[in-house]
Tab-separated table of C-alpha atoms in Angstrom:
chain	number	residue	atom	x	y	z
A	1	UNK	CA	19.240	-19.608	-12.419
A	2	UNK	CA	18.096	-16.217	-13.994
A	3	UNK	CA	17.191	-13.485	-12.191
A	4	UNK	CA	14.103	-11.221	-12.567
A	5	UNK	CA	14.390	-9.526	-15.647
A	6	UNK	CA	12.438	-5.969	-16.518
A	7	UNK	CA	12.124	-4.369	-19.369
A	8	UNK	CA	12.356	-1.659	-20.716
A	9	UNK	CA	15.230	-0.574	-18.607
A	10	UNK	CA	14.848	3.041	-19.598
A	11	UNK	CA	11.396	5.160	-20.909
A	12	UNK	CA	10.619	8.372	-22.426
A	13	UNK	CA	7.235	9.698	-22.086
A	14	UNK	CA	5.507	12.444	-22.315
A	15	UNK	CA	2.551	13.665	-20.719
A	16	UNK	CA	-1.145	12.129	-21.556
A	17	UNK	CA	0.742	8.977	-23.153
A	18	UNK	CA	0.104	5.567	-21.528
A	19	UNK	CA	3.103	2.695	-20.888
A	20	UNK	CA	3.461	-0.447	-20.404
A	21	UNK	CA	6.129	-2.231	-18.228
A	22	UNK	CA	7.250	-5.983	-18.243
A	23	UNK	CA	8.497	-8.408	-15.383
A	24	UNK	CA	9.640	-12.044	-16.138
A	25	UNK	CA	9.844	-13.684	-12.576
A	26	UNK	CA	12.847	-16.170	-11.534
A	27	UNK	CA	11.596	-19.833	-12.987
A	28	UNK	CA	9.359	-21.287	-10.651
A	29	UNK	CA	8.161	-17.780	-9.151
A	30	UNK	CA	4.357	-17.080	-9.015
A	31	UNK	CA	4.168	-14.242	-7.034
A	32	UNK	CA	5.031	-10.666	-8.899
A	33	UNK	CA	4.356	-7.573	-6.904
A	34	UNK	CA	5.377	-4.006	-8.493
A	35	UNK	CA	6.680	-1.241	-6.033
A	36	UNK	CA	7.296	3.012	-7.352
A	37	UNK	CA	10.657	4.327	-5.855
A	38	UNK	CA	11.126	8.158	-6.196
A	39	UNK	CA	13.522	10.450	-4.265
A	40	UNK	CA	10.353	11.925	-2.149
A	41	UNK	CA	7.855	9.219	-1.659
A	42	UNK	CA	10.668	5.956	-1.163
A	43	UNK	CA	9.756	2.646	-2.073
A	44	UNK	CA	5.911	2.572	-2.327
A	45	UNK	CA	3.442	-0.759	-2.811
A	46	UNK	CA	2.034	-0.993	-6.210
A	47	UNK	CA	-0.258	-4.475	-6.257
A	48	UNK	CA	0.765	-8.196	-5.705
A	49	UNK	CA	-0.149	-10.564	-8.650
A	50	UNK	CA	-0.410	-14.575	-7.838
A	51	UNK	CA	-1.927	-17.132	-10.910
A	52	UNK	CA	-3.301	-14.537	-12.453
A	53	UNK	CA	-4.885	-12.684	-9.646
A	54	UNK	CA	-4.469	-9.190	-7.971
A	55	UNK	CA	-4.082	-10.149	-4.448
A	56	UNK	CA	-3.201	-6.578	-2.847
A	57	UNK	CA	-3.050	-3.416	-3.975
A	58	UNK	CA	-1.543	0.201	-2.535
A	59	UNK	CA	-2.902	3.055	-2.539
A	60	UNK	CA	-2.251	4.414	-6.017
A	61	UNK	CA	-4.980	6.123	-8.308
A	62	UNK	CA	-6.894	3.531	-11.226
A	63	UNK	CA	-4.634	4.629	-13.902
A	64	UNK	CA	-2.090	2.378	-12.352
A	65	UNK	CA	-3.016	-0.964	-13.475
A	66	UNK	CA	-1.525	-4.818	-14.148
A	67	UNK	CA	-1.486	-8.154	-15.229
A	68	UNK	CA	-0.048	-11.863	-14.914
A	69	UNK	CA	-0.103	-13.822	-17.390
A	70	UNK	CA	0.148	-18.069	-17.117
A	71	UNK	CA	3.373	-18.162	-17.500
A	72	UNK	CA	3.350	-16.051	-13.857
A	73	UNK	CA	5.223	-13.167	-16.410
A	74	UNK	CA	4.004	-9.789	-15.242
A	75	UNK	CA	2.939	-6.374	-16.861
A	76	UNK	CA	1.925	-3.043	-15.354
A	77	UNK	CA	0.186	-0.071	-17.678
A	78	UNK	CA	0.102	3.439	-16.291
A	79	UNK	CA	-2.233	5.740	-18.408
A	80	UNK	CA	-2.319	9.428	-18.834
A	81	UNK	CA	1.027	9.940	-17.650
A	82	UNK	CA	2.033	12.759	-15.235
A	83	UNK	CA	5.351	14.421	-14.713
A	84	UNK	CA	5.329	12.746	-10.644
A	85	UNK	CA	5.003	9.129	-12.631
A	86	UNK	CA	8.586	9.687	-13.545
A	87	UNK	CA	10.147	7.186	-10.921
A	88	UNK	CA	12.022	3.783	-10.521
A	89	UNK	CA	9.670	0.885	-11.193
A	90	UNK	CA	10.674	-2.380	-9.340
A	91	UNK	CA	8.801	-5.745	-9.715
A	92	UNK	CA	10.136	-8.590	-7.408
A	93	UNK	CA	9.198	-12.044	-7.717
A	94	UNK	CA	8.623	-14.844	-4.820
A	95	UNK	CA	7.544	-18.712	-4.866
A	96	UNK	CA	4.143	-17.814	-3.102
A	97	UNK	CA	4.197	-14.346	-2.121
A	98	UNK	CA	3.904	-15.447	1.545
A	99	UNK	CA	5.695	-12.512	3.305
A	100	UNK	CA	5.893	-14.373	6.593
A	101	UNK	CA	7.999	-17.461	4.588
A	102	UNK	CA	9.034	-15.781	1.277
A	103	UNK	CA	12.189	-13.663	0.258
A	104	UNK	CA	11.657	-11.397	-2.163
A	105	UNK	CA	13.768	-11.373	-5.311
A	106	UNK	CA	13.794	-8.058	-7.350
A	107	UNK	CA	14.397	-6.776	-10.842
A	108	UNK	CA	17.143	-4.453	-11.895
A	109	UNK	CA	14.045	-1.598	-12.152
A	110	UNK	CA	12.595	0.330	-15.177
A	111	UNK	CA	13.409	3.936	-14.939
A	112	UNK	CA	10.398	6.211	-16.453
A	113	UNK	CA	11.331	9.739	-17.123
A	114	UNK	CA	7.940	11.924	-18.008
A	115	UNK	CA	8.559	14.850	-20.047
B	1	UNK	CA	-0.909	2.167	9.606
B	2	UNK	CA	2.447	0.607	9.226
B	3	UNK	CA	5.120	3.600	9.143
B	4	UNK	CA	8.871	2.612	8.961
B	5	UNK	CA	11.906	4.773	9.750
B	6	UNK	CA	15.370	4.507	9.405
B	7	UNK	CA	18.144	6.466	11.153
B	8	UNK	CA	20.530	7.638	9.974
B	9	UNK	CA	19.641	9.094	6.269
B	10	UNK	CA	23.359	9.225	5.261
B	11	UNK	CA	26.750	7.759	7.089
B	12	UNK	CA	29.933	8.432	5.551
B	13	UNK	CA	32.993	6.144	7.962
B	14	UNK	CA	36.645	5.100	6.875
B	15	UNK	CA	36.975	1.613	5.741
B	16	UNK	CA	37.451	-1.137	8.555
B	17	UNK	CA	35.250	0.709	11.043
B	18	UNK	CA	32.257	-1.267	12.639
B	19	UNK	CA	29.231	0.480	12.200
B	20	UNK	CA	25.225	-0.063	13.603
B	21	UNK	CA	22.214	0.994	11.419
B	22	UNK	CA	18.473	1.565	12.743
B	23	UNK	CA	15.174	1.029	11.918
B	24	UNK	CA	12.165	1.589	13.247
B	25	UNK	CA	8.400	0.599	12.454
B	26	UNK	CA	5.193	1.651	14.444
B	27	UNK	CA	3.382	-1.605	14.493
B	28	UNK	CA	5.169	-4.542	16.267
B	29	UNK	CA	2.700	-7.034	14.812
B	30	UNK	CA	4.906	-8.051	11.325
B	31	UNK	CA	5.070	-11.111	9.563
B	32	UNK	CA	8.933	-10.453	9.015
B	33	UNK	CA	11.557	-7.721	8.336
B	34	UNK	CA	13.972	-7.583	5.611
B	35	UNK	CA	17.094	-5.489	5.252
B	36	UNK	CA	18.183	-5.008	1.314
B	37	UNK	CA	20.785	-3.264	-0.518
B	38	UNK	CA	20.674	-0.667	-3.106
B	39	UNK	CA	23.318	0.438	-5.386
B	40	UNK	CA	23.346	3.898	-7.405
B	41	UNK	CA	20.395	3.101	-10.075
B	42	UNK	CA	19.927	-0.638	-9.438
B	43	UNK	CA	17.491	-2.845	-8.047
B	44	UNK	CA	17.100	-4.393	-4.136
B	45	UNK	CA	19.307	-7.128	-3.206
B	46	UNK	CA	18.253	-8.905	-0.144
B	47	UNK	CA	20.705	-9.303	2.749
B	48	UNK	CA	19.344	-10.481	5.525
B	49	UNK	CA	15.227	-11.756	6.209
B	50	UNK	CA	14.150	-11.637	9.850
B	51	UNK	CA	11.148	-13.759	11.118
B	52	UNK	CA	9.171	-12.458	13.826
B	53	UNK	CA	10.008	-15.513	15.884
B	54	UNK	CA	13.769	-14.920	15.494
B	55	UNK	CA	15.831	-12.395	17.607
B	56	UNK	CA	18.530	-12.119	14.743
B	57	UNK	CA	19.936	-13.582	11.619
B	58	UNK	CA	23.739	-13.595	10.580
B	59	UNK	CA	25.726	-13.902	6.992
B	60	UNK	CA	29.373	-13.165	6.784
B	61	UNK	CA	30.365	-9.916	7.945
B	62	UNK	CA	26.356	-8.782	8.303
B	63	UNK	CA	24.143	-9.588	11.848
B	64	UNK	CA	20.500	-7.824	11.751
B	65	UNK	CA	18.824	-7.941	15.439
B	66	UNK	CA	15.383	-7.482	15.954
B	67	UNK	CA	13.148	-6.664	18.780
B	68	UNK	CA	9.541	-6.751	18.159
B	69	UNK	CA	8.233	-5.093	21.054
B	70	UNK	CA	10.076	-2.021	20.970
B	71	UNK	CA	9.694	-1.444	16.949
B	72	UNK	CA	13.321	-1.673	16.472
B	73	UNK	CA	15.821	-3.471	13.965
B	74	UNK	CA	19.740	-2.990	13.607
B	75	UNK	CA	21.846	-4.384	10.976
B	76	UNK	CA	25.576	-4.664	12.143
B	77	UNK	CA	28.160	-4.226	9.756
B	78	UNK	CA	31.287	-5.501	10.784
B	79	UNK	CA	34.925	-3.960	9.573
B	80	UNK	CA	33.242	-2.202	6.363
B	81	UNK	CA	34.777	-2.045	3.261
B	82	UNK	CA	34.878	0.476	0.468
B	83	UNK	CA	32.355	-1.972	-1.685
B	84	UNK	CA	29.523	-2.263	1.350
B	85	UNK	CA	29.054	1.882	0.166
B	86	UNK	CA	24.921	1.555	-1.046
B	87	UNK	CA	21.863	2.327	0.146
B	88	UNK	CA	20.318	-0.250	2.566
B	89	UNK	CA	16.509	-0.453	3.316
B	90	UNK	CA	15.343	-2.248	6.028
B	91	UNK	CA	11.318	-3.298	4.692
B	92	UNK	CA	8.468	-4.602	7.582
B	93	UNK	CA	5.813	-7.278	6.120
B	94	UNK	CA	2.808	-6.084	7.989
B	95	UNK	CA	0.483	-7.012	5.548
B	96	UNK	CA	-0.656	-9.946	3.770
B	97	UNK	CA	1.680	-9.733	0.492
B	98	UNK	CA	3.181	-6.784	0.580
B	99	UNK	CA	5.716	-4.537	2.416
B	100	UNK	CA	6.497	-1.495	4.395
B	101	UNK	CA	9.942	0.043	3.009
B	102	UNK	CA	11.568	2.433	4.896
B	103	UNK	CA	13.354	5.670	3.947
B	104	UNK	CA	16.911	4.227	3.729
B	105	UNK	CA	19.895	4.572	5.274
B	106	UNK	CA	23.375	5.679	1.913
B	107	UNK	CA	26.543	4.832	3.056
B	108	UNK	CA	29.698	5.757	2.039
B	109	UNK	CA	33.229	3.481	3.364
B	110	UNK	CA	35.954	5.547	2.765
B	111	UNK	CA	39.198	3.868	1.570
């Protein structure tokens, strides 16, 4: 059984550009949620996406957005990029996104360096 | 708010020693508690999931002990080995969907 796949794996930007990042969840998966890991913040709550719907979100500004799509694959878009948007981006996948049941299954990440 | 800490930052022991690591979280009423692993530029691998009914969970040479009234979570590592050396992250659900990582704990098993 596949895992969760991201891609990119590795980005370039530079400031004022927008990106786009994709998750394909394990088979079967519909929940996606995205999480921001950098060396001062830690692991930080992006949004949770189930069927096609933002279920959650953290407390991140509006240029942080996402999508699902009906095949439960996942994409996030960050606009106007700043240099302290240059983190590890993680998506994990679950069957429902029940965190009292679920496990959580991640990706290997999508490193964005912002230049 | 949900606020999750883990004790110590870094841990450097030779190989075959038994070692304890901590976590902590403010708000006893969670959902669950995870503890993952992280290796140098990877992604999360989960060990070890928690419920708040249970007291602990075992796999192989890992045991993770929780007590919800006092805030507190241990994962047990018995006789370490050079390729347990990651980062491991113990994360609180506290909140519908989503969870509370904490600040990590890297480890290094000398050979």
């Amino acid at each position: 059984k596949a895992g969760v796949t991201q891609t990119p794996r590795y980005l370039i930007k530079t400031r004022g550009q927008q990106v786009t990042l994709s998750c394909s969840p394990i088979s079967g998966h519909r929940s996606v949620s995205w999480y921001q890991q950098t060396p001062g913040q830690g692991l930080q709550f992006l949004f949770e996406y189930f069927s096609e719907t933002q279920r959650n979100k953290g407390n991140f500004p509006g240029r942080f957005s996402g999508r699902q799509f009906s095949n439960s694959r996942s994409e996030m878009n960050v606009s106007t990029l700043e240099l302290g948007d240059s983190a590890l981006y993680l998506c994990a996948s679950s069957l429902t996104g029940d965190t009292s049941t679920d496990t959580q299954y991640f990706g290997p990440g999508t490193r964005l360096t912002v230049l | 708010k949900q606020e999750v800490t883990q004790i110590p930052a870094a841990l450097s022991v030779p190989e075959g020693e038994n070692l304890v690591l901590n976590c902590s979280f403010t708000d006893s009423a969670i959902y669950n508690l995870q503890w993952f692993r992280q290796d140098p530029g990877k992604g999360l691998t989960s060990l070890l999931l928690i419920q708040s009914s249970q007291r602990e969970q075992t796999s192989g040479r890992l045991n993770a002990s929780l007590d919800k009234s006092s805030g507190r979570s241990t994962l047990y590592i018995a006789a370490s080995q050079p390729g347990d050396s990651a980062t491991y992250l113990c994360a609180v659900a506290s909140g519908t969907y989503k969870y509370i990582f904490g600040t990590g704990t890297r480890l290094k098993v000398l050979a």
